[in-house]
Short mmCIF file of C-alpha atoms in Angstrom, two decimals:
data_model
loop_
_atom_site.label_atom_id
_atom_site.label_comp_id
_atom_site.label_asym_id
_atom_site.label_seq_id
_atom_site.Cartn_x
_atom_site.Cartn_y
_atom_site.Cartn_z
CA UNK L 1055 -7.92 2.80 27.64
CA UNK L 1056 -4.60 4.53 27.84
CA UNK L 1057 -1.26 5.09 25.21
CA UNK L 1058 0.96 2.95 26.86
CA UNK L 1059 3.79 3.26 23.84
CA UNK L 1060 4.75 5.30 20.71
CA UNK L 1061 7.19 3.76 18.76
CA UNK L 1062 8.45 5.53 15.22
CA UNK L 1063 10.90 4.30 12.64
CA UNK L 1064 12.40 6.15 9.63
CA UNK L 1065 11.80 3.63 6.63
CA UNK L 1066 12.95 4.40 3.05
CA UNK L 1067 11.04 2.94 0.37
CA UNK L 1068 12.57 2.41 -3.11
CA UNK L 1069 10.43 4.24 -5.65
CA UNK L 1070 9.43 1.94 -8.36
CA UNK L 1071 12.54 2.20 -11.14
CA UNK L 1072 10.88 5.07 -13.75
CA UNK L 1073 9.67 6.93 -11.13
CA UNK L 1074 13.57 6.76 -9.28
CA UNK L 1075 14.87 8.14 -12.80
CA UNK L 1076 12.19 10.86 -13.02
CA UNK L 1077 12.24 12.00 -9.27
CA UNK L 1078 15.99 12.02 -8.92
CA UNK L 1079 16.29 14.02 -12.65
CA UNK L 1080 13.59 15.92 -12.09
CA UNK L 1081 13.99 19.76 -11.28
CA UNK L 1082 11.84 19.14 -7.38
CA UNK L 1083 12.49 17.58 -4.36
CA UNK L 1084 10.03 14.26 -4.53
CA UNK L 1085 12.91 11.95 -4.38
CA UNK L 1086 12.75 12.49 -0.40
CA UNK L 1087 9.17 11.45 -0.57
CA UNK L 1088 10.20 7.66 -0.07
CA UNK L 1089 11.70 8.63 3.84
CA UNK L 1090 8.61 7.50 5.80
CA UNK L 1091 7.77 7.62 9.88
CA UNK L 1092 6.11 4.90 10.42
CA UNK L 1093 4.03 5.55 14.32
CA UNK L 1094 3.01 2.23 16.22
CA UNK L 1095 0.96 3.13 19.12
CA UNK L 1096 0.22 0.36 21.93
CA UNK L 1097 -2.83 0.93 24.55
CA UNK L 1098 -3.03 -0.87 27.69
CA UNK L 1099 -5.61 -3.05 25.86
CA UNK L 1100 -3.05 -4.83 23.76
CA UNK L 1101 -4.28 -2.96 20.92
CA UNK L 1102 -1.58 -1.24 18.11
CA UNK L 1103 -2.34 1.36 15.58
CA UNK L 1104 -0.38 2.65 12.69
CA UNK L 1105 0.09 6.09 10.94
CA UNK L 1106 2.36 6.95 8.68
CA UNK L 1107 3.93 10.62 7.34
CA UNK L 1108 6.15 11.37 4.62
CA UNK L 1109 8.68 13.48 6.48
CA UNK L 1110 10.08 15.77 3.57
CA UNK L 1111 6.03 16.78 2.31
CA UNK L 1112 3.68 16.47 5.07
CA UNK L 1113 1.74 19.52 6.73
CA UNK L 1114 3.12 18.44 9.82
CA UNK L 1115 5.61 15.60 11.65
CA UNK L 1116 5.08 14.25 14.68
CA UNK L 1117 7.48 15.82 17.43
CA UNK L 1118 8.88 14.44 20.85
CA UNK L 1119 6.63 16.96 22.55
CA UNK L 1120 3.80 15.51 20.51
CA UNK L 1121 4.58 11.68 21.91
CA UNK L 1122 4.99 12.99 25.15
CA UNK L 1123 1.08 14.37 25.18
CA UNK L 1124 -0.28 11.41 24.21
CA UNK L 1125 1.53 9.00 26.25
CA UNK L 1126 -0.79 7.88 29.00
CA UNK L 1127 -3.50 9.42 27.73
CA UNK L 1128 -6.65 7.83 26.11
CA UNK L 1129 -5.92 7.95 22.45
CA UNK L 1130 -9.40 9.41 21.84
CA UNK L 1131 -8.93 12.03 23.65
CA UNK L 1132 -6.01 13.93 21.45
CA UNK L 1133 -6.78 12.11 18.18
CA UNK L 1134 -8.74 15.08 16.64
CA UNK L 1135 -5.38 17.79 17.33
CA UNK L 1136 -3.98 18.03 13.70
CA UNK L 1137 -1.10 19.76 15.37
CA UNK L 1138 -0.30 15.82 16.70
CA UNK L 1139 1.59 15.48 12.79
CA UNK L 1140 0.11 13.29 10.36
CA UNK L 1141 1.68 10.00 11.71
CA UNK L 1142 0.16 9.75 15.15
CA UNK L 1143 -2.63 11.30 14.56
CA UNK L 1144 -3.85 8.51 11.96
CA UNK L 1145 -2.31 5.84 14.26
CA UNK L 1146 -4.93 7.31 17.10
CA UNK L 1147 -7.64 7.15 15.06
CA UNK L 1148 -6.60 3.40 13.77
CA UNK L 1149 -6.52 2.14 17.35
CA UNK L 1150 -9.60 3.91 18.33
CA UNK L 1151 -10.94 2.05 16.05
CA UNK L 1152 -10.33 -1.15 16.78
CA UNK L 1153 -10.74 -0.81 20.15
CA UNK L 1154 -14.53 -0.01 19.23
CA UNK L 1155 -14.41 -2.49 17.05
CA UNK L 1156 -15.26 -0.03 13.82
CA UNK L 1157 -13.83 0.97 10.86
CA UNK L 1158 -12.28 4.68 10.95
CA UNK L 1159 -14.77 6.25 8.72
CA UNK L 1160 -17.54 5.71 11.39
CA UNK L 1161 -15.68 7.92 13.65
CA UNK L 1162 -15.97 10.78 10.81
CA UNK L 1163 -19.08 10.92 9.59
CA UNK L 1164 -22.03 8.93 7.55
CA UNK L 1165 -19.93 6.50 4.85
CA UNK L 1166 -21.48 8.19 1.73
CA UNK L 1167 -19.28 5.97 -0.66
CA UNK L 1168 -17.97 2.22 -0.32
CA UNK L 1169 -15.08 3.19 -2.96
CA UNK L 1170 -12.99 6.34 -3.62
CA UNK L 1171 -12.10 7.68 -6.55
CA UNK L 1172 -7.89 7.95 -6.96
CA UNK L 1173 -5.52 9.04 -9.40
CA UNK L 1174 -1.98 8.22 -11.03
CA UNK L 1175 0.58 11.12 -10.32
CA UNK L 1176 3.76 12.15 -11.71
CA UNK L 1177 6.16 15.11 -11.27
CA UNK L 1178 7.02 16.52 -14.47
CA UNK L 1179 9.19 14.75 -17.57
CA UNK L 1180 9.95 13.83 -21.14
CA UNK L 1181 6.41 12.44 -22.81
CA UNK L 1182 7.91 9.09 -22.75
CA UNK L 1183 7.93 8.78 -19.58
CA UNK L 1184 4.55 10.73 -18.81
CA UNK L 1185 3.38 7.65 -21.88
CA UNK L 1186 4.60 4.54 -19.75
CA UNK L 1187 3.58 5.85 -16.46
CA UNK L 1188 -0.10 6.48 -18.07
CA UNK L 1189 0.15 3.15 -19.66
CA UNK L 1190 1.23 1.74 -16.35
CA UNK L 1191 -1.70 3.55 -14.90
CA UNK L 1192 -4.20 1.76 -17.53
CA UNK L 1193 -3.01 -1.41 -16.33
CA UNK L 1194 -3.50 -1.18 -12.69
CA UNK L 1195 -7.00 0.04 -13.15
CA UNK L 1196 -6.63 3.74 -13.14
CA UNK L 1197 -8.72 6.30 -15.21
CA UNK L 1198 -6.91 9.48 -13.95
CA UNK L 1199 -3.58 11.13 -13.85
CA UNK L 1200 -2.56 14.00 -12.23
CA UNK L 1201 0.76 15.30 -13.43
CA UNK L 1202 3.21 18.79 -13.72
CA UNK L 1203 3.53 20.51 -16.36
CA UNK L 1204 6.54 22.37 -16.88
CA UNK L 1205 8.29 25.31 -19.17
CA UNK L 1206 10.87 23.13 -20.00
CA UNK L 1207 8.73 20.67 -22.14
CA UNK L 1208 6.42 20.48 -24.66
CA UNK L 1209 3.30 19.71 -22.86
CA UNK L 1210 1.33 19.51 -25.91
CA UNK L 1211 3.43 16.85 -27.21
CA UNK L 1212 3.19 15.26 -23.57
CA UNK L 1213 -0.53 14.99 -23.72
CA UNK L 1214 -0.84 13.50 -27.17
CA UNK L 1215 1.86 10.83 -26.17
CA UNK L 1216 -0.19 9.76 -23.34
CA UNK L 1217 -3.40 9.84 -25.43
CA UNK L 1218 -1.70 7.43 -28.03
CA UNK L 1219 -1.42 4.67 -24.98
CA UNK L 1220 -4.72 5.30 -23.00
CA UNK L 1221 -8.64 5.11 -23.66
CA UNK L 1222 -10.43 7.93 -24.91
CA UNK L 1223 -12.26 8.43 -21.66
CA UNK L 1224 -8.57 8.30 -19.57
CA UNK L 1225 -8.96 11.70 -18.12
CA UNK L 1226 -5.28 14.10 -17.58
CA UNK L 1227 -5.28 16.96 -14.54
CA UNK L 1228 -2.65 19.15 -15.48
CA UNK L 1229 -0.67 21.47 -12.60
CA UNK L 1230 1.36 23.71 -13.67
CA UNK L 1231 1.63 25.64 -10.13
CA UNK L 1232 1.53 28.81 -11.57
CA UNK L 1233 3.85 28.20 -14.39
CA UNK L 1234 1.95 30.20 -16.81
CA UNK L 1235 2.17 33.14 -14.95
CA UNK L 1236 -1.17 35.63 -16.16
CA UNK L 1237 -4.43 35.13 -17.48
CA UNK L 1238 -2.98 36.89 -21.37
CA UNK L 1239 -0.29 34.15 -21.86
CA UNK L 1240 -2.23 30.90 -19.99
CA UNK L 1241 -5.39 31.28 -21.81
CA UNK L 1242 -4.24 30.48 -25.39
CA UNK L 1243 -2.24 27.45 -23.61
CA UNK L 1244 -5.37 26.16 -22.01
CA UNK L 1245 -7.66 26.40 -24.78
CA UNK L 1246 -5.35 24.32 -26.58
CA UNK L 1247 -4.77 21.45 -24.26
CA UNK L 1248 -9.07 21.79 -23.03
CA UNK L 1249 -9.49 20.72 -26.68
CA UNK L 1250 -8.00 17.49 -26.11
CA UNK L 1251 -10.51 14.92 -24.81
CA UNK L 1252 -8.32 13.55 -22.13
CA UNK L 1253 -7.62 16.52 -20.55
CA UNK L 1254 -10.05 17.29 -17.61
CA UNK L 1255 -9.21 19.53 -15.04
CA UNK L 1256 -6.26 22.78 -14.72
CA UNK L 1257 -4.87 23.32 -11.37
CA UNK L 1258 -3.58 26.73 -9.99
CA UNK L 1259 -2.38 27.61 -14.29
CA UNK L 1260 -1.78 31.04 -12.64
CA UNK L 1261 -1.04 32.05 -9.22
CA UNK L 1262 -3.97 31.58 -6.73
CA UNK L 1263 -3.50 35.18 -5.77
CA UNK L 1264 -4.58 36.49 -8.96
CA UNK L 1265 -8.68 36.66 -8.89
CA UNK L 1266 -8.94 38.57 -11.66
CA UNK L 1267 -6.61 36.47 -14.04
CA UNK L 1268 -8.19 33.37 -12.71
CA UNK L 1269 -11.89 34.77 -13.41
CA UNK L 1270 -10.30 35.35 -16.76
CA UNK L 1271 -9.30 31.89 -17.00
CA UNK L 1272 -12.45 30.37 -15.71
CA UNK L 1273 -14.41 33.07 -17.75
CA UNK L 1274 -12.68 31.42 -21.08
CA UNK L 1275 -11.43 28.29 -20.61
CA UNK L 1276 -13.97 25.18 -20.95
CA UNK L 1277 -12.21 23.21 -18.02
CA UNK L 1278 -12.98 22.90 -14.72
CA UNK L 1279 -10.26 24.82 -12.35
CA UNK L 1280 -9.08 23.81 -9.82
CA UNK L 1281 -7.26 25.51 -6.38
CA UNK L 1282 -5.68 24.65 -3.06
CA UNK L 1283 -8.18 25.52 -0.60
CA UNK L 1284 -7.72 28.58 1.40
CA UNK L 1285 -6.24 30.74 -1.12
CA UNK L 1286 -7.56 33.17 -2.42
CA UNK L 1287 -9.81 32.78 0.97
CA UNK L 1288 -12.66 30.90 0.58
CA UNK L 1289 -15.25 33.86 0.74
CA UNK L 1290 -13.41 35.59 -2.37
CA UNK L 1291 -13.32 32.15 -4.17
CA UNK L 1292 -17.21 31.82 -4.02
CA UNK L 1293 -18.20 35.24 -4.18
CA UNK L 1294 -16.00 36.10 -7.43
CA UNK L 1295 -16.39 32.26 -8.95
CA UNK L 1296 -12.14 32.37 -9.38
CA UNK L 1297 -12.20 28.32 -9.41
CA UNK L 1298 -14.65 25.31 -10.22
CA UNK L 1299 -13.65 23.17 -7.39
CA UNK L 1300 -10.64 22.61 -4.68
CA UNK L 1301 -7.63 21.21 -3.32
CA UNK L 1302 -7.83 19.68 -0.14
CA UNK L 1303 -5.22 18.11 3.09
CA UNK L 1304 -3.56 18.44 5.76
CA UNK L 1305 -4.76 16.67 9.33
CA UNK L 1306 -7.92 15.24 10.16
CA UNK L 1307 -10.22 18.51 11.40
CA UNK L 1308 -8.77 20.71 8.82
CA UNK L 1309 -9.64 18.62 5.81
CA UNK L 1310 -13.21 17.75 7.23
CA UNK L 1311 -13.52 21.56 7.85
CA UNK L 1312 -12.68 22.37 4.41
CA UNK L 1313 -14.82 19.39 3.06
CA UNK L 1314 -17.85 20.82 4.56
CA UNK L 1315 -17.06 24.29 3.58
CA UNK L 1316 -16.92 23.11 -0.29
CA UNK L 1317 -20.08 21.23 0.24
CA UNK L 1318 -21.59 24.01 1.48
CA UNK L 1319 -21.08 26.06 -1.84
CA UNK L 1320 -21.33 22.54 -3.77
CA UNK L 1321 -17.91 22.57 -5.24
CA UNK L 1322 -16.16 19.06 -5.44
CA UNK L 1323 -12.78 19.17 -4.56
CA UNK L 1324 -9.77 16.56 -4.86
CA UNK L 1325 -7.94 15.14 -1.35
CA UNK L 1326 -4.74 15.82 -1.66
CA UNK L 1327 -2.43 13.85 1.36
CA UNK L 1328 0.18 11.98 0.09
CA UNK L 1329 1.84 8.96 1.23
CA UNK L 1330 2.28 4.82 0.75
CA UNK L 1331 -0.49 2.35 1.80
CA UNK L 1332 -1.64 3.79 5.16
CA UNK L 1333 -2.06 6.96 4.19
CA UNK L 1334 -3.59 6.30 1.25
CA UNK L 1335 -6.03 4.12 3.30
CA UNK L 1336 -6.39 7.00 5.92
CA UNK L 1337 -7.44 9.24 3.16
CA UNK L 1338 -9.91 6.69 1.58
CA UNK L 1339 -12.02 6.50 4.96
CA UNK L 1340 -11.82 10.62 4.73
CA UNK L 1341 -12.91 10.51 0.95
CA UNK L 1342 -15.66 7.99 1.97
CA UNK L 1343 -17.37 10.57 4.92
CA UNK L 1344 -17.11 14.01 2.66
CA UNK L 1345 -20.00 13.85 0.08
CA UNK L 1346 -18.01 16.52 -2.13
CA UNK L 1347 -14.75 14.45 -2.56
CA UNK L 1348 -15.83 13.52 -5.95
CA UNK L 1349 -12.19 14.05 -7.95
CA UNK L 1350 -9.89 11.56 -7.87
CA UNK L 1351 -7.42 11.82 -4.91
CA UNK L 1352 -3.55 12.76 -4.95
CA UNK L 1353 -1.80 10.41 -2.32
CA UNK L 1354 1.25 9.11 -4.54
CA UNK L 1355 0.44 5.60 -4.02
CA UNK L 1356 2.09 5.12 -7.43
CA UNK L 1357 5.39 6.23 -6.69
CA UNK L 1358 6.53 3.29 -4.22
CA UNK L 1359 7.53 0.05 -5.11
CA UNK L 1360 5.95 -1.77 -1.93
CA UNK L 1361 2.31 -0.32 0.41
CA UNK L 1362 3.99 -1.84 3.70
CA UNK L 1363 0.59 -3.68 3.61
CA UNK L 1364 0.25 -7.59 3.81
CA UNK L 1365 -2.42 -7.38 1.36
CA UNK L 1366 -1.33 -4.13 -1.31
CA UNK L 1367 -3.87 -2.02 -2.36
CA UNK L 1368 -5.87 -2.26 -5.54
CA UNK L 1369 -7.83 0.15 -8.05
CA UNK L 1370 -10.45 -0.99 -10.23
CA UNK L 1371 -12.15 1.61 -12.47
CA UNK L 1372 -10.43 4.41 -11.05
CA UNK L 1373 -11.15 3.74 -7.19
CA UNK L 1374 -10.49 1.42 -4.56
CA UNK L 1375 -12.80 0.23 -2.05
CA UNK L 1376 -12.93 1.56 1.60
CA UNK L 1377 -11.69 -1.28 4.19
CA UNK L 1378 -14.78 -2.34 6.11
CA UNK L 1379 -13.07 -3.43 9.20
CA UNK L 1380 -12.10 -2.42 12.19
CA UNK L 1381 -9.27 0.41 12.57
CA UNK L 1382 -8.22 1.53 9.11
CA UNK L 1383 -9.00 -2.42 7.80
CA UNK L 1384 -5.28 -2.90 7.10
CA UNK L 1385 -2.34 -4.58 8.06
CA UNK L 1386 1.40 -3.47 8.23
CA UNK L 1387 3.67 -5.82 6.99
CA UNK L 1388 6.10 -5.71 9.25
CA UNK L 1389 8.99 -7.87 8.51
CA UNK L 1390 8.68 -4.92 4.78
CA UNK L 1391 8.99 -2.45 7.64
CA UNK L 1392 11.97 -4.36 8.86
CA UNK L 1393 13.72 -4.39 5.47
CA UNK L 1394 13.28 -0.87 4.69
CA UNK L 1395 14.06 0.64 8.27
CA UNK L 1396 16.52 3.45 8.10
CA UNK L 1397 20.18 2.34 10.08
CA UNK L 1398 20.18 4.46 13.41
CA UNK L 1399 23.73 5.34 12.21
CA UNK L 1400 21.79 6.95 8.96
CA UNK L 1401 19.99 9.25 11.32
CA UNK L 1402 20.50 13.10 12.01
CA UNK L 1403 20.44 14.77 15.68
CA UNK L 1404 16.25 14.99 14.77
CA UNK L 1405 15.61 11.37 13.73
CA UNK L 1406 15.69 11.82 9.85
CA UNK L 1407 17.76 12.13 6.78
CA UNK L 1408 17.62 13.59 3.64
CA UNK L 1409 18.98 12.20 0.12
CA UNK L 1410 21.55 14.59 -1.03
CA UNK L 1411 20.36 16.47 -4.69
CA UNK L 1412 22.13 14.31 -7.41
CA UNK L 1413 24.99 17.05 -9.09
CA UNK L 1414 22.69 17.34 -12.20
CA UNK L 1415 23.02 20.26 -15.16
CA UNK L 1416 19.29 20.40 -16.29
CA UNK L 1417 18.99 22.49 -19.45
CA UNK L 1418 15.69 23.77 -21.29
CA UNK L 1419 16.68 23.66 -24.91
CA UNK L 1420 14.60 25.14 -27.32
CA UNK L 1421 13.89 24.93 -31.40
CA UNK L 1422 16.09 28.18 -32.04
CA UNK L 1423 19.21 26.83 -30.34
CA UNK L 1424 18.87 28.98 -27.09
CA UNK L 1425 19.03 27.10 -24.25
CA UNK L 1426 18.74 27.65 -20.25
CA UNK L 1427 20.73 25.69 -18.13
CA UNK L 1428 19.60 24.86 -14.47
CA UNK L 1429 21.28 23.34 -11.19
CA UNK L 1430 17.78 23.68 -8.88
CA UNK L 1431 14.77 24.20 -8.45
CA UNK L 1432 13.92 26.08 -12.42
CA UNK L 1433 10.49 26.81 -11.71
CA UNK L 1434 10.82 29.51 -9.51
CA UNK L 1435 13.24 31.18 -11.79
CA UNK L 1436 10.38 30.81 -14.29
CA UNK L 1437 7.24 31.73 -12.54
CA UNK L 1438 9.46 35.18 -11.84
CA UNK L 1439 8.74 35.90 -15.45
CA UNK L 1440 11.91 35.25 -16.80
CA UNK L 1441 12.13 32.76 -20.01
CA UNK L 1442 8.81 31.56 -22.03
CA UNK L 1443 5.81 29.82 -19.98
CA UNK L 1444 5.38 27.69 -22.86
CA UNK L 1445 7.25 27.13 -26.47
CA UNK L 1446 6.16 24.68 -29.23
CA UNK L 1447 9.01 21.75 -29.43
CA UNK L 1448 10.56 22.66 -25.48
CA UNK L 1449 13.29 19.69 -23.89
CA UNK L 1450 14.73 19.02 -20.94
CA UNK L 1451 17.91 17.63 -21.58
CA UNK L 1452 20.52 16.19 -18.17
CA UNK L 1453 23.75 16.58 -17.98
CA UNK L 1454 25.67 14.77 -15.44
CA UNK L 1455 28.50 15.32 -13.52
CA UNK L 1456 31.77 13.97 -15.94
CA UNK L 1457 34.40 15.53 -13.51
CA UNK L 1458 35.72 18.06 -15.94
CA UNK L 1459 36.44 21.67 -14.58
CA UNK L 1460 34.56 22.96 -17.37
CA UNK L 1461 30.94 21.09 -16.05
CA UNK L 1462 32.12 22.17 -12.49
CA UNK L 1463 32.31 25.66 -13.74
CA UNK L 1464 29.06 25.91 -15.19
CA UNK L 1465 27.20 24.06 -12.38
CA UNK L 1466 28.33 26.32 -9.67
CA UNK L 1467 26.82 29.24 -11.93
CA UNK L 1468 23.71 27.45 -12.29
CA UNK L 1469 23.74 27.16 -8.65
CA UNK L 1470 23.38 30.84 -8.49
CA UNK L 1471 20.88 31.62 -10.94
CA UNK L 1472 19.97 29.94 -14.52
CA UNK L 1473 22.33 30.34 -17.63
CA UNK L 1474 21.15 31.59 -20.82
CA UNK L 1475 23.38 30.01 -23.12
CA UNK L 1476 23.40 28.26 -26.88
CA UNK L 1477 22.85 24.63 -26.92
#
């Protein structure tokens, strides 16, 4: 069996219509998350596989020089280089399969689970929206979400809107990626939201770097914490006890690497490789193999308004079952593919495109009348220790672009570095 063809087209996926308002407003670069490669290889035994990579997130995208090593070559020969990018290399593996006539998780490892535990995520905003996201989460048979919290909100008042709309067992995994800065000021923060019964796991609340703040943390805090594998190395991690459990992605032999690793110091750990219904599928078979991938997994399935699947996929009790046939058990619908493919005169000298940053003023406005107004990315600005990590009663409110010299003004200082100001 040989790669006869490698075919990949630039799709962009709407996002469903909250999650478009809170991507686009938000202070991050998600929005770009809907630009998806979409990799069809062919063999010379009529089979096709798919893979799919989110272009603007992934840990890697497939190359020219990447299609031109596989081409020709049996697909099972190359489909265990990570270095491949996410796309082909889970399009290898979903021919392979089918050309053996198995599903992908038999050439992984022993299926240890039929279904896989997978959460709800959300980048951060107002507790509104975090409540009808969570509700929306309820509905589709969710019992996790993962979401950001930020200095520029209240997330105390974000986590008792969600718990007005949500069971009592609805569990929250809070990230604020290092937002809170040092074990002195995160601790106080953390008790506070571990007391709520919804709230279940902390991710990186302080940088990973710090192993004494974090031993603080775990030392005081009665919620499990969790890191992205690999840092602090894995040796420190176990040897000083800095974290209850891990992050986990990238390619295929990196995450299985890092799966085994965890179960070897029995720490569960969340998979953590985002995408729309393939790769959300891909990381199912993954979850299925690694006996420690007991937290619910981050892949954004939430976020798009169609799975490019014929059949979408579906979550009951907080997981979704593991496709029994052959390949990845799914099929692309390709006529979605079709509708959402990416106009060749849309495309840079590389392939892809990028949404441009809506011109937005984002200002944290707090209870005194102080405010801080923002034209980027605000949570590096913070995490360098300048405004509060947290305050009681914190907004976010937007300002948009009215055309006015005086909004131009202030924007282009923004640009350069937040504004303290009075709201």
């Amino acid at each position: 069996m040989k790669v006869t063809n490698i075919e990949r087209t630039l799709v962009d996926v709407p996002f469903t219509p909250r999650q478009q308002e809170i991507t686009t407003q938000s202070v991050s670069t998600v929005y770009n998350w809907s630009l998806l490669e979409l990799c069809k290889v062919t063999t010379d035994t009529g089979h096709i596989g798919w893979g799919e990579t989110v272009i603007h997130y992934t840990y890697s995208r497939v190359s020219d020089s990447s299609v031109e090593r596989v081409l020709g070559q049996s697909p099972a020969e190359h489909m265990n280089d990570d270095s491949l990018g996410a796309g082909l290399q889970m399009a290898l593996f979903d021919v392979v399969g089918k050309i053996l006539e198995v599903p992908v998780y038999r050439l992984l490892g022993t299926q240890c689970r039929e279904a896989v535990p997978i959460s709800w995520w959300s980048i951060d905003s107002s507790p509104e929206n975090w409540a009808a996201e969570a509700a929306d989460a309820v509905e589709k048979g969710y019992t996790s979400f993962k979401n950001k919290p930020r200095p520029w909100w209240d997330i105390v008042k974000q986590v008792e809107a969600i718990a007005e709309v949500v069971p009592d067992d609805f569990k929250l995994d809070l990230d604020p990626n290092g937002c809170l800065r040092d074990a002195e000021t995160a601790i106080p923060i953390l008790r506070k939201l571990a007391a709520h019964p919804n709230v279940a796991i902390f991710e990186s609340p302080i940088p990973q770097g710090d192993v004494e703040g974090n031993k603080q943390i775990r030392e005081n805090v009665d919620c499990p914490i969790a890191m992205h594998f690999g840092s602090p190395p894995y040796i420190t991690c176990i040897r000083e006890e800095v974290c209850d459990g891990f992050v986990i992605g990238g390619g295929k032999s990196r995450t299985m690497y890092d799966g085994y690793l965890s179960a070897a110091a029995d720490m569960p750990f969340w998979l953590q490789i985002v995408g729309n219904g393939l790769t959300t599928t891909w990381a199912a078979h993954l979850g299925s193999v690694l006996t420690h991938a007991t937290w619910p997994a981050i892949t954004c399935l939430n976020l798009y308004s169609e799975h490019l699947l014929t059949k979408p996929i579906e979550v009951s009790n907080g997981c979704h079952t593991v496709p029994d046939a052959p390949g990845l058990g799914v099929e692309v619908d390709e006529a979605a593919v079709e509708k959402f493919r990416v106009p060749a005169e849309e495309l840079d000298a590389d392939g892809y495109t990028i949404h441009p940053h809506p011109r937005i003023i984002k200002t944290a406005v707090y209870p005194d009348g102080s405010c801080i107004h923002m034209a980027g990315d605000g949570l590096s600005y913070f995490n360098a220790g300048n405004g509060d990590a947290y305050v009681e009663g914190a907004r976010l409110e937007l300002t948009f672009d009215d055309g006015t010299k005086e909004w131009s003004e202030l924007y282009e200082k923004a640009q350069e570095k937040p504004v303290h100001a009075r709201w």
